[in-house]
Tab-separated table of C-alpha atoms in Angstrom:
chain	number	residue	atom	x	y	z
L	1	UNK	CA	123.208	55.668	162.674
L	2	UNK	CA	119.930	55.282	161.700
L	3	UNK	CA	117.192	57.981	160.005
L	4	UNK	CA	116.017	58.299	164.385
L	5	UNK	CA	119.321	60.479	164.798
L	6	UNK	CA	118.281	62.765	161.590
L	7	UNK	CA	115.973	65.904	161.885
L	8	UNK	CA	112.466	65.412	161.396
L	9	UNK	CA	111.482	65.822	157.265
L	10	UNK	CA	108.641	67.761	156.029
L	11	UNK	CA	105.684	66.143	155.309
L	12	UNK	CA	105.047	64.540	151.793
L	13	UNK	CA	101.323	64.760	151.572
L	14	UNK	CA	100.711	68.380	151.879
L	15	UNK	CA	101.521	69.655	148.096
L	16	UNK	CA	99.337	72.871	148.515
L	17	UNK	CA	101.821	74.146	151.569
L	18	UNK	CA	105.316	73.083	149.012
L	19	UNK	CA	102.904	75.356	146.470
L	20	UNK	CA	102.307	78.122	148.322
L	21	UNK	CA	106.274	77.744	149.796
L	22	UNK	CA	107.369	77.845	146.609
L	23	UNK	CA	105.572	80.513	145.343
L	24	UNK	CA	106.841	82.630	148.056
L	25	UNK	CA	110.541	81.735	147.521
L	26	UNK	CA	109.921	82.816	143.497
L	27	UNK	CA	108.436	85.988	144.638
L	28	UNK	CA	111.478	86.953	146.522
L	29	UNK	CA	113.788	85.983	143.962
L	30	UNK	CA	114.980	83.090	146.195
L	31	UNK	CA	116.379	81.646	142.495
L	32	UNK	CA	119.971	80.471	140.784
L	33	UNK	CA	119.816	83.949	139.182
L	34	UNK	CA	118.556	85.452	141.977
L	35	UNK	CA	121.731	84.409	144.570
L	36	UNK	CA	124.604	85.420	142.161
L	37	UNK	CA	122.507	88.730	142.077
L	38	UNK	CA	122.275	89.289	145.668
L	39	UNK	CA	125.642	87.094	146.520
L	40	UNK	CA	128.111	87.900	144.063
L	41	UNK	CA	130.383	85.488	142.308
L	42	UNK	CA	132.917	84.859	145.073
L	43	UNK	CA	130.372	84.019	148.185
L	44	UNK	CA	128.477	82.197	145.560
L	45	UNK	CA	130.983	79.702	144.572
L	46	UNK	CA	132.116	79.523	147.900
L	47	UNK	CA	128.282	78.016	148.850
L	48	UNK	CA	129.472	75.167	146.375
L	49	UNK	CA	132.393	75.031	148.641
L	50	UNK	CA	129.817	74.719	151.615
L	51	UNK	CA	131.779	77.948	152.727
L	52	UNK	CA	129.311	80.090	153.990
L	53	UNK	CA	131.306	83.039	155.514
L	54	UNK	CA	130.842	84.867	152.602
L	55	UNK	CA	127.234	84.637	152.056
L	56	UNK	CA	126.254	85.080	156.209
L	57	UNK	CA	128.055	88.446	155.173
L	58	UNK	CA	125.858	89.728	152.702
L	59	UNK	CA	122.617	88.767	154.026
L	60	UNK	CA	122.724	91.005	157.118
L	61	UNK	CA	119.731	92.929	155.849
L	62	UNK	CA	116.339	91.890	156.325
L	63	UNK	CA	114.919	91.617	152.516
L	64	UNK	CA	112.665	88.337	152.450
L	65	UNK	CA	115.502	87.482	149.967
L	66	UNK	CA	118.288	87.763	152.430
L	67	UNK	CA	115.554	86.524	155.183
L	68	UNK	CA	115.655	82.870	152.752
L	69	UNK	CA	118.984	82.539	151.938
L	70	UNK	CA	120.120	83.003	155.939
L	71	UNK	CA	117.147	80.460	156.533
L	72	UNK	CA	117.396	77.454	153.656
L	73	UNK	CA	120.633	77.853	152.918
L	74	UNK	CA	123.111	79.319	156.063
L	75	UNK	CA	120.030	77.271	158.794
L	76	UNK	CA	120.433	80.668	160.674
L	77	UNK	CA	117.414	81.159	163.196
L	78	UNK	CA	115.139	84.252	161.969
L	79	UNK	CA	112.519	85.916	163.693
L	80	UNK	CA	109.368	84.694	163.174
L	81	UNK	CA	107.458	88.111	162.657
L	82	UNK	CA	110.753	89.151	160.035
L	83	UNK	CA	108.972	86.198	157.687
L	84	UNK	CA	105.468	86.475	158.298
L	85	UNK	CA	105.117	89.367	156.027
L	86	UNK	CA	105.823	87.123	153.247
L	87	UNK	CA	105.933	83.248	153.977
L	88	UNK	CA	103.319	81.138	155.212
L	89	UNK	CA	104.777	80.622	158.407
L	90	UNK	CA	101.939	78.219	160.367
L	91	UNK	CA	101.237	75.822	157.411
L	92	UNK	CA	105.199	75.763	157.264
L	93	UNK	CA	105.584	74.921	160.740
L	94	UNK	CA	102.496	72.830	161.063
L	95	UNK	CA	103.928	70.387	158.385
L	96	UNK	CA	107.295	70.323	158.761
L	97	UNK	CA	109.247	72.718	156.961
L	98	UNK	CA	110.428	74.621	159.921
L	99	UNK	CA	110.266	74.154	162.996
L	100	UNK	CA	110.044	76.817	166.394
L	101	UNK	CA	113.156	77.803	168.370
L	102	UNK	CA	113.220	79.940	171.021
L	103	UNK	CA	110.986	82.472	172.473
L	104	UNK	CA	110.375	83.885	169.074
L	105	UNK	CA	112.179	82.462	165.863
L	106	UNK	CA	112.115	79.339	163.458
L	107	UNK	CA	113.937	77.655	161.728
L	108	UNK	CA	114.670	75.913	158.975
L	109	UNK	CA	114.409	71.785	158.536
L	110	UNK	CA	115.430	70.805	155.387
L	111	UNK	CA	117.867	72.814	153.282
L	112	UNK	CA	116.570	74.368	150.232
L	113	UNK	CA	118.861	75.660	147.389
L	114	UNK	CA	117.863	77.257	144.507
L	115	UNK	CA	118.567	75.184	140.946
L	116	UNK	CA	118.251	76.719	137.079
L	117	UNK	CA	116.265	74.324	134.736
L	118	UNK	CA	118.276	73.495	131.237
L	119	UNK	CA	115.640	75.581	129.773
L	120	UNK	CA	115.422	78.225	132.890
L	121	UNK	CA	113.283	76.257	134.577
L	122	UNK	CA	113.239	77.607	138.635
L	123	UNK	CA	113.878	74.386	140.452
L	124	UNK	CA	114.769	73.865	144.296
L	125	UNK	CA	116.528	70.807	145.528
L	126	UNK	CA	115.826	70.007	148.663
L	127	UNK	CA	118.223	68.024	150.974
L	128	UNK	CA	119.544	67.227	154.283
L	129	UNK	CA	120.723	70.323	156.916
L	130	UNK	CA	123.963	71.488	156.117
L	131	UNK	CA	123.775	69.289	153.013
L	132	UNK	CA	123.187	71.287	149.986
L	133	UNK	CA	126.860	70.175	148.406
L	134	UNK	CA	129.468	69.146	148.434
L	135	UNK	CA	129.953	65.316	150.846
L	136	UNK	CA	130.096	64.931	154.483
L	137	UNK	CA	133.466	66.141	155.132
L	138	UNK	CA	131.540	69.205	154.405
L	139	UNK	CA	129.737	69.588	157.388
L	140	UNK	CA	131.271	66.944	159.946
L	141	UNK	CA	128.552	64.232	159.771
L	142	UNK	CA	128.838	60.988	159.493
L	143	UNK	CA	125.004	60.081	159.463
L	144	UNK	CA	124.236	57.008	157.727
L	145	UNK	CA	120.902	57.675	155.937
L	146	UNK	CA	122.154	61.702	155.276
L	147	UNK	CA	120.806	63.268	152.128
L	148	UNK	CA	123.002	65.483	149.629
L	149	UNK	CA	121.536	68.167	147.289
L	150	UNK	CA	123.369	68.533	144.644
L	151	UNK	CA	126.829	68.162	143.569
L	152	UNK	CA	129.799	68.342	140.879
L	153	UNK	CA	128.421	64.204	139.916
L	154	UNK	CA	125.339	64.515	139.448
L	155	UNK	CA	125.033	67.536	137.823
L	156	UNK	CA	127.637	65.549	135.198
L	157	UNK	CA	124.944	62.944	134.837
L	158	UNK	CA	122.734	65.290	134.184
L	159	UNK	CA	124.481	67.224	131.509
L	160	UNK	CA	125.470	64.006	130.027
L	161	UNK	CA	121.710	62.273	129.369
L	162	UNK	CA	120.108	62.210	125.986
L	163	UNK	CA	117.085	63.921	126.731
L	164	UNK	CA	114.320	62.955	123.973
L	165	UNK	CA	111.141	62.320	125.162
L	166	UNK	CA	110.242	59.125	126.275
L	167	UNK	CA	107.264	56.680	127.598
L	168	UNK	CA	109.253	55.897	130.984
L	169	UNK	CA	112.498	56.674	132.632
L	170	UNK	CA	114.023	54.635	135.804
L	171	UNK	CA	116.580	56.775	138.110
L	172	UNK	CA	118.036	54.630	140.142
L	173	UNK	CA	119.178	55.686	143.361
L	174	UNK	CA	117.445	58.423	143.290
L	175	UNK	CA	118.674	60.208	146.714
L	176	UNK	CA	117.866	64.125	146.259
L	177	UNK	CA	115.995	63.860	143.148
L	178	UNK	CA	117.855	65.445	140.916
L	179	UNK	CA	117.465	63.306	138.207
L	180	UNK	CA	113.739	62.534	138.108
L	181	UNK	CA	113.576	66.307	138.735
L	182	UNK	CA	115.475	66.214	135.257
L	183	UNK	CA	113.652	63.133	133.971
L	184	UNK	CA	110.309	64.675	134.491
L	185	UNK	CA	110.822	67.377	131.650
L	186	UNK	CA	110.585	65.027	129.131
L	187	UNK	CA	109.341	61.398	130.189
L	188	UNK	CA	105.683	60.623	130.696
L	189	UNK	CA	106.383	58.131	133.264
L	190	UNK	CA	108.969	58.357	136.130
L	191	UNK	CA	109.961	55.873	138.520
L	192	UNK	CA	112.487	56.884	141.257
L	193	UNK	CA	114.408	54.161	143.284
L	194	UNK	CA	116.576	53.803	146.271
L	195	UNK	CA	117.605	51.646	149.211
L	196	UNK	CA	117.413	54.746	151.426
L	197	UNK	CA	113.303	55.809	152.249
L	198	UNK	CA	114.548	59.121	153.571
L	199	UNK	CA	115.879	59.830	150.363
L	200	UNK	CA	112.797	58.880	149.250
L	201	UNK	CA	110.342	61.276	151.023
L	202	UNK	CA	113.384	63.966	150.006
L	203	UNK	CA	112.617	63.194	146.265
L	204	UNK	CA	109.286	64.034	146.977
L	205	UNK	CA	109.900	67.227	147.798
L	206	UNK	CA	112.528	67.890	145.692
L	207	UNK	CA	109.818	67.653	142.791
L	208	UNK	CA	106.951	68.790	144.797
L	209	UNK	CA	108.662	72.162	145.352
L	210	UNK	CA	110.107	72.640	142.147
L	211	UNK	CA	106.519	72.143	140.563
L	212	UNK	CA	107.430	68.983	138.815
L	213	UNK	CA	104.894	66.018	138.133
L	214	UNK	CA	105.277	63.565	140.958
L	215	UNK	CA	107.335	59.824	140.436
L	216	UNK	CA	106.192	56.803	141.505
L	217	UNK	CA	109.011	56.029	144.230
L	218	UNK	CA	109.942	53.050	145.097
L	219	UNK	CA	112.554	51.603	148.001
L	220	UNK	CA	115.434	48.763	147.221
L	221	UNK	CA	118.329	48.357	145.853
L	222	UNK	CA	119.324	48.675	142.383
L	223	UNK	CA	116.624	47.054	140.325
L	224	UNK	CA	114.872	44.445	143.107
L	225	UNK	CA	112.033	47.244	143.310
L	226	UNK	CA	110.857	46.401	139.621
L	227	UNK	CA	109.022	44.355	138.484
L	228	UNK	CA	110.238	41.227	136.108
L	229	UNK	CA	108.260	43.139	133.055
L	230	UNK	CA	109.047	46.494	133.473
L	231	UNK	CA	111.175	47.883	130.735
L	232	UNK	CA	112.169	51.582	130.643
L	233	UNK	CA	112.839	54.234	127.772
L	234	UNK	CA	115.821	55.890	129.678
L	235	UNK	CA	117.559	54.473	132.888
L	236	UNK	CA	119.754	56.940	134.526
L	237	UNK	CA	121.951	56.559	137.867
L	238	UNK	CA	124.723	58.294	139.886
L	239	UNK	CA	124.815	55.503	142.457
L	240	UNK	CA	127.425	54.439	145.567
L	241	UNK	CA	129.815	54.250	143.858
L	242	UNK	CA	132.686	54.723	146.252
L	243	UNK	CA	135.200	51.426	146.236
L	244	UNK	CA	135.517	51.466	150.170
L	245	UNK	CA	136.203	48.623	153.114
L	246	UNK	CA	132.805	48.344	154.330
L	247	UNK	CA	129.658	50.532	153.864
L	248	UNK	CA	129.480	53.164	156.236
L	249	UNK	CA	127.986	56.281	154.137
L	250	UNK	CA	124.647	55.426	152.573
L	251	UNK	CA	124.795	58.463	150.408
L	252	UNK	CA	128.636	56.356	148.532
L	253	UNK	CA	129.074	52.913	149.484
L	254	UNK	CA	127.649	50.410	147.950
L	255	UNK	CA	128.108	48.147	150.080
L	256	UNK	CA	129.365	45.458	147.669
L	257	UNK	CA	133.293	44.131	147.205
L	258	UNK	CA	135.821	46.628	145.249
L	259	UNK	CA	133.548	47.594	141.890
L	260	UNK	CA	131.434	45.061	142.005
L	261	UNK	CA	127.921	47.641	142.447
L	262	UNK	CA	128.475	49.438	139.162
L	263	UNK	CA	129.675	46.061	137.869
L	264	UNK	CA	126.124	44.703	138.696
L	265	UNK	CA	124.456	48.021	137.935
L	266	UNK	CA	125.628	47.905	133.877
L	267	UNK	CA	124.825	44.053	133.824
L	268	UNK	CA	121.570	44.453	135.170
L	269	UNK	CA	120.560	47.448	132.661
L	270	UNK	CA	120.570	45.274	129.243
L	271	UNK	CA	117.529	43.430	130.167
L	272	UNK	CA	115.423	46.356	131.245
L	273	UNK	CA	116.256	48.908	128.803
L	274	UNK	CA	113.122	48.912	125.511
L	275	UNK	CA	114.883	49.143	122.337
L	276	UNK	CA	116.607	52.068	121.353
L	277	UNK	CA	116.764	52.659	125.011
L	278	UNK	CA	119.787	54.393	126.947
L	279	UNK	CA	121.158	53.453	130.221
L	280	UNK	CA	123.596	55.993	131.323
L	281	UNK	CA	125.746	56.007	134.802
L	282	UNK	CA	128.673	57.754	136.470
L	283	UNK	CA	130.658	54.962	137.727
L	284	UNK	CA	134.066	53.736	139.276
L	285	UNK	CA	136.749	51.239	138.498
L	286	UNK	CA	139.739	49.376	139.423
L	287	UNK	CA	142.870	49.219	137.451
L	288	UNK	CA	144.075	45.445	138.849
L	289	UNK	CA	147.500	44.653	138.217
L	290	UNK	CA	147.666	42.023	135.023
L	291	UNK	CA	144.670	43.187	133.457
L	292	UNK	CA	143.717	45.378	130.683
L	293	UNK	CA	141.202	47.887	132.287
L	294	UNK	CA	139.075	48.070	128.972
L	295	UNK	CA	138.780	44.808	128.304
L	296	UNK	CA	137.748	44.556	132.249
L	297	UNK	CA	134.762	47.144	131.144
L	298	UNK	CA	134.365	45.850	128.077
L	299	UNK	CA	133.258	42.526	129.901
L	300	UNK	CA	130.509	44.272	132.273
L	301	UNK	CA	128.359	45.331	128.473
L	302	UNK	CA	125.063	43.710	129.010
L	303	UNK	CA	124.484	41.483	125.202
L	304	UNK	CA	122.768	42.660	123.269
L	305	UNK	CA	123.604	46.409	123.907
L	306	UNK	CA	126.091	49.433	122.367
L	307	UNK	CA	128.640	51.238	124.937
L	308	UNK	CA	130.019	53.995	125.509
L	309	UNK	CA	132.534	54.484	128.198
L	310	UNK	CA	134.404	57.112	129.281
L	311	UNK	CA	136.733	57.260	131.589
L	312	UNK	CA	137.405	61.154	132.279
L	313	UNK	CA	139.943	60.272	135.455
L	314	UNK	CA	142.897	57.985	137.421
L	315	UNK	CA	143.629	58.172	140.785
L	316	UNK	CA	145.684	55.801	142.760
L	317	UNK	CA	145.291	53.938	145.278
L	318	UNK	CA	146.687	56.646	148.352
L	319	UNK	CA	144.966	59.608	146.050
L	320	UNK	CA	141.487	57.862	145.968
L	321	UNK	CA	141.321	56.484	149.578
L	322	UNK	CA	142.442	60.235	150.834
L	323	UNK	CA	139.786	62.175	148.717
L	324	UNK	CA	136.715	59.819	150.450
L	325	UNK	CA	138.296	59.975	153.772
L	326	UNK	CA	138.108	64.125	153.671
L	327	UNK	CA	135.032	63.563	151.772
L	328	UNK	CA	133.405	61.819	155.401
L	329	UNK	CA	135.296	64.103	157.521
L	330	UNK	CA	137.394	61.908	158.559
L	331	UNK	CA	140.606	63.942	158.808
L	332	UNK	CA	138.579	66.174	161.232
L	333	UNK	CA	138.428	63.549	164.167
L	334	UNK	CA	140.562	61.280	166.447
L	335	UNK	CA	144.326	61.143	164.251
L	336	UNK	CA	144.865	57.614	165.053
L	337	UNK	CA	141.258	56.826	163.823
L	338	UNK	CA	142.155	58.208	160.731
L	339	UNK	CA	145.672	56.094	160.532
L	340	UNK	CA	143.657	52.547	160.861
L	341	UNK	CA	140.403	53.689	158.288
L	342	UNK	CA	143.751	54.924	155.762
L	343	UNK	CA	145.121	51.839	156.713
L	344	UNK	CA	142.176	49.947	155.877
L	345	UNK	CA	141.718	51.128	152.729
L	346	UNK	CA	144.804	50.198	151.746
L	347	UNK	CA	144.582	46.772	153.093
L	348	UNK	CA	141.410	46.213	150.808
L	349	UNK	CA	143.099	47.376	147.597
L	350	UNK	CA	145.961	45.338	148.119
L	351	UNK	CA	143.782	41.942	148.612
L	352	UNK	CA	142.540	42.685	145.339
L	353	UNK	CA	145.651	44.153	143.408
L	354	UNK	CA	143.868	47.345	142.537
L	355	UNK	CA	146.913	50.010	141.687
L	356	UNK	CA	144.069	52.921	140.495
L	357	UNK	CA	140.895	53.506	140.353
L	358	UNK	CA	139.460	54.761	136.967
L	359	UNK	CA	135.891	57.325	136.959
L	360	UNK	CA	133.424	58.273	134.046
L	361	UNK	CA	130.782	58.066	132.148
L	362	UNK	CA	128.591	54.777	130.655
L	363	UNK	CA	126.543	54.810	128.913
L	364	UNK	CA	124.263	51.512	127.480
L	365	UNK	CA	121.439	51.718	124.109
L	366	UNK	CA	119.733	48.772	123.682
L	367	UNK	CA	120.311	47.302	119.822
L	368	UNK	CA	118.609	44.703	117.493
L	369	UNK	CA	122.390	44.626	115.602
L	370	UNK	CA	123.611	41.447	115.234
L	371	UNK	CA	126.906	43.034	116.302
L	372	UNK	CA	127.024	45.609	119.366
L	373	UNK	CA	129.450	48.494	119.189
L	374	UNK	CA	131.544	48.391	123.027
L	375	UNK	CA	133.743	51.533	122.604
L	376	UNK	CA	136.261	52.407	125.831
L	377	UNK	CA	137.826	55.037	125.577
L	378	UNK	CA	140.123	57.543	128.015
L	379	UNK	CA	139.057	61.210	127.746
L	380	UNK	CA	140.329	63.876	130.763
L	381	UNK	CA	140.487	66.672	128.487
L	382	UNK	CA	137.675	69.822	128.869
L	383	UNK	CA	134.679	69.107	127.221
L	384	UNK	CA	131.148	71.488	126.571
L	385	UNK	CA	128.202	70.414	128.855
L	386	UNK	CA	125.361	69.722	128.255
L	387	UNK	CA	126.751	66.717	126.303
L	388	UNK	CA	123.342	64.765	126.190
L	389	UNK	CA	123.093	65.413	122.076
L	390	UNK	CA	126.316	64.815	121.599
L	391	UNK	CA	126.125	60.676	123.188
L	392	UNK	CA	122.897	60.827	121.294
L	393	UNK	CA	124.562	61.697	117.643
L	394	UNK	CA	127.421	59.253	118.555
L	395	UNK	CA	124.590	56.385	118.934
L	396	UNK	CA	123.520	57.538	115.834
L	397	UNK	CA	127.123	57.886	113.672
L	398	UNK	CA	127.532	53.980	114.684
L	399	UNK	CA	124.264	52.731	113.249
L	400	UNK	CA	124.993	55.076	110.173
L	401	UNK	CA	128.642	53.305	110.135
L	402	UNK	CA	126.975	49.767	110.750
L	403	UNK	CA	124.711	49.914	107.865
L	404	UNK	CA	127.548	51.348	105.096
L	405	UNK	CA	130.176	49.356	103.675
L	406	UNK	CA	132.868	51.067	101.890
L	407	UNK	CA	130.707	51.019	98.524
L	408	UNK	CA	128.198	52.350	100.428
L	409	UNK	CA	130.276	55.006	102.496
L	410	UNK	CA	132.006	56.791	98.977
L	411	UNK	CA	128.211	57.077	97.927
L	412	UNK	CA	127.351	58.727	100.834
L	413	UNK	CA	127.035	62.240	101.152
L	414	UNK	CA	128.672	64.761	104.253
L	415	UNK	CA	129.088	67.589	105.959
L	416	UNK	CA	131.867	69.102	108.601
L	417	UNK	CA	130.240	69.150	111.756
L	418	UNK	CA	129.941	72.814	112.903
L	419	UNK	CA	132.946	75.189	114.850
L	420	UNK	CA	135.294	72.656	113.728
L	421	UNK	CA	139.156	74.425	113.099
L	422	UNK	CA	142.100	73.144	111.273
L	423	UNK	CA	145.618	73.465	112.639
L	424	UNK	CA	148.749	72.771	110.525
L	425	UNK	CA	151.689	72.231	112.779
L	426	UNK	CA	154.996	72.344	110.796
L	427	UNK	CA	159.013	74.450	110.865
L	428	UNK	CA	158.214	78.107	110.073
L	429	UNK	CA	158.800	78.516	106.349
L	430	UNK	CA	158.153	75.416	105.572
L	431	UNK	CA	156.680	74.462	102.367
L	432	UNK	CA	154.458	71.990	103.257
L	433	UNK	CA	153.432	71.004	107.113
L	434	UNK	CA	154.187	68.064	109.593
L	435	UNK	CA	150.733	67.562	110.324
L	436	UNK	CA	147.605	68.835	110.017
L	437	UNK	CA	145.098	68.763	112.763
L	438	UNK	CA	141.244	68.844	113.313
L	439	UNK	CA	140.380	70.616	116.554
L	440	UNK	CA	136.151	70.458	117.974
L	441	UNK	CA	135.046	73.715	119.597
L	442	UNK	CA	131.982	71.448	120.591
L	443	UNK	CA	130.955	68.643	122.163
L	444	UNK	CA	134.110	66.627	122.986
L	445	UNK	CA	135.997	68.663	121.928
L	446	UNK	CA	138.125	65.659	119.965
L	447	UNK	CA	141.726	66.685	118.194
L	448	UNK	CA	142.603	64.246	115.454
L	449	UNK	CA	145.777	64.207	112.801
L	450	UNK	CA	144.785	63.787	109.371
L	451	UNK	CA	146.708	63.847	105.994
L	452	UNK	CA	146.583	66.674	103.479
L	453	UNK	CA	143.809	64.157	101.700
L	454	UNK	CA	142.080	63.683	105.343
L	455	UNK	CA	142.184	67.893	105.470
L	456	UNK	CA	140.913	68.365	102.097
L	457	UNK	CA	138.472	66.129	101.980
L	458	UNK	CA	136.670	67.664	105.054
L	459	UNK	CA	137.364	70.315	104.083
L	460	UNK	CA	135.084	70.469	100.471
L	461	UNK	CA	132.481	68.186	102.663
L	462	UNK	CA	129.112	70.236	102.501
L	463	UNK	CA	126.771	67.717	101.365
L	464	UNK	CA	126.804	68.663	97.709
L	465	UNK	CA	129.507	65.772	96.501
L	466	UNK	CA	129.115	62.158	97.206
L	467	UNK	CA	132.153	61.174	99.139
L	468	UNK	CA	133.401	59.100	95.935
L	469	UNK	CA	133.517	62.240	93.972
L	470	UNK	CA	135.281	64.485	95.904
L	471	UNK	CA	138.103	62.036	96.461
L	472	UNK	CA	137.752	61.796	92.094
L	473	UNK	CA	138.530	65.364	92.076
L	474	UNK	CA	141.032	65.739	95.166
L	475	UNK	CA	143.009	62.336	93.104
L	476	UNK	CA	143.173	64.179	90.103
L	477	UNK	CA	144.246	67.377	91.806
L	478	UNK	CA	147.577	65.553	93.503
L	479	UNK	CA	148.126	63.780	90.539
L	480	UNK	CA	147.125	59.920	92.654
L	481	UNK	CA	145.283	57.243	90.945
L	482	UNK	CA	141.726	57.273	92.035
L	483	UNK	CA	141.443	53.623	92.321
L	484	UNK	CA	143.813	53.619	95.310
L	485	UNK	CA	142.778	56.919	96.657
L	486	UNK	CA	139.144	55.611	97.223
L	487	UNK	CA	140.595	51.363	97.944
L	488	UNK	CA	142.884	53.535	100.739
L	489	UNK	CA	140.443	56.357	102.451
L	490	UNK	CA	137.343	54.732	103.753
L	491	UNK	CA	139.045	54.222	106.690
L	492	UNK	CA	139.800	57.562	107.431
L	493	UNK	CA	136.590	58.892	106.683
L	494	UNK	CA	135.106	56.251	109.260
L	495	UNK	CA	137.189	57.300	112.376
L	496	UNK	CA	135.829	61.388	111.244
L	497	UNK	CA	132.208	60.411	111.200
L	498	UNK	CA	132.241	57.875	114.254
L	499	UNK	CA	134.768	60.677	116.112
L	500	UNK	CA	131.820	63.740	115.228
L	501	UNK	CA	133.713	65.618	112.638
L	502	UNK	CA	131.861	64.654	109.578
L	503	UNK	CA	128.080	64.418	109.461
L	504	UNK	CA	126.345	62.341	107.116
L	505	UNK	CA	124.019	64.439	105.224
L	506	UNK	CA	121.558	62.272	103.202
């Protein structure tokens, strides 16, 4: 289906109306906090699952907030007279935010969902009707040009993005504009691209309704809309990464075979980054029979870039196909058609010798270092969002370790990172533990096993003494040769620094 089957969008050339609408929404407390207070936690959480009945039950009154929820979130027509007192109805109809229905009612033409910014900002994410959250499965729609609102992937990417002030940021495949909205907080210039012109229009609406600066909007696939000499300090993308036979749904299917779209995105980002610039993506990748998935991802990393690739989840091909068939709403239609689509998906995987599909985060950083560092790991465990500072610190520690050989490391001073606890495991009553574990309670929440020297070393790191002097003191305590201890401990120190347990103090 084309955009012609989708509803007309509000005008993007009426910032005055968007500003008046924003003012009315805020006055009614149509915000993330206001919604939670009105609906209560269960109904609020149900909305995130595309379930509207609890919210409908909670908005049976006629207050401005209840009216806005029914109008913009639940897509219920409301009487013209009810909203006329607190909303510029005529201007909203004229500019396309509302449409007249029946004799005396108005209805929203787009979804508008309150979204809380990282510093308490009240933002509003615009999307197509019924698409505030989730996939098309939540609305039973198969429109190719549909633009979704904020889902889990969007918030994950926003949370892991490095948020340092930059001159320029690029949001590839902007969708409803959530990444561009975040970038506008710390980037002087924001460029947003999308293959779908409807998405660019909706991004402009999201930015205007959120009171954010306008972005430069460009239509096209991946890096095609950019000039050959354009470079950015930050590139972010939540691309249409779903690996599927064909490209039925623009919002999720990239139109390339297998995971070629994600690979092309990663490989093309290197030459588009300024020195020290970051590129951060969500991606799917194939686990191919006879290939090491980590080596496969390492081959994607462009020259001149450090990389940190984290696999968060793996699904076998049947789980993966079922997930995205449900997302598209295919399970609601003809059973024979559903079976045929499922079969085609498995045929595609079989032809490519794909046994599973991984999902995770890819971060690149442009570096002038002679030997870039590429880290590929599996980490399915809970983490603490936002992780932007954790990601930035990871690459800063890489620079430190790359610049310090073992002698320099022993001359360095370190501090134990915040919220690290030590756990000792062993038989009850035993004199010595079988092993000691250091565990983070922030960021990646890693745990690592250390020996008694490593535990003792980490425990006294407060920045006052050099690593070498601490090891000399430990050697005296345990009766070990200090030279031998200095020789064998730097590798353990490097690991503790690399994983964020220890931080360089000066």
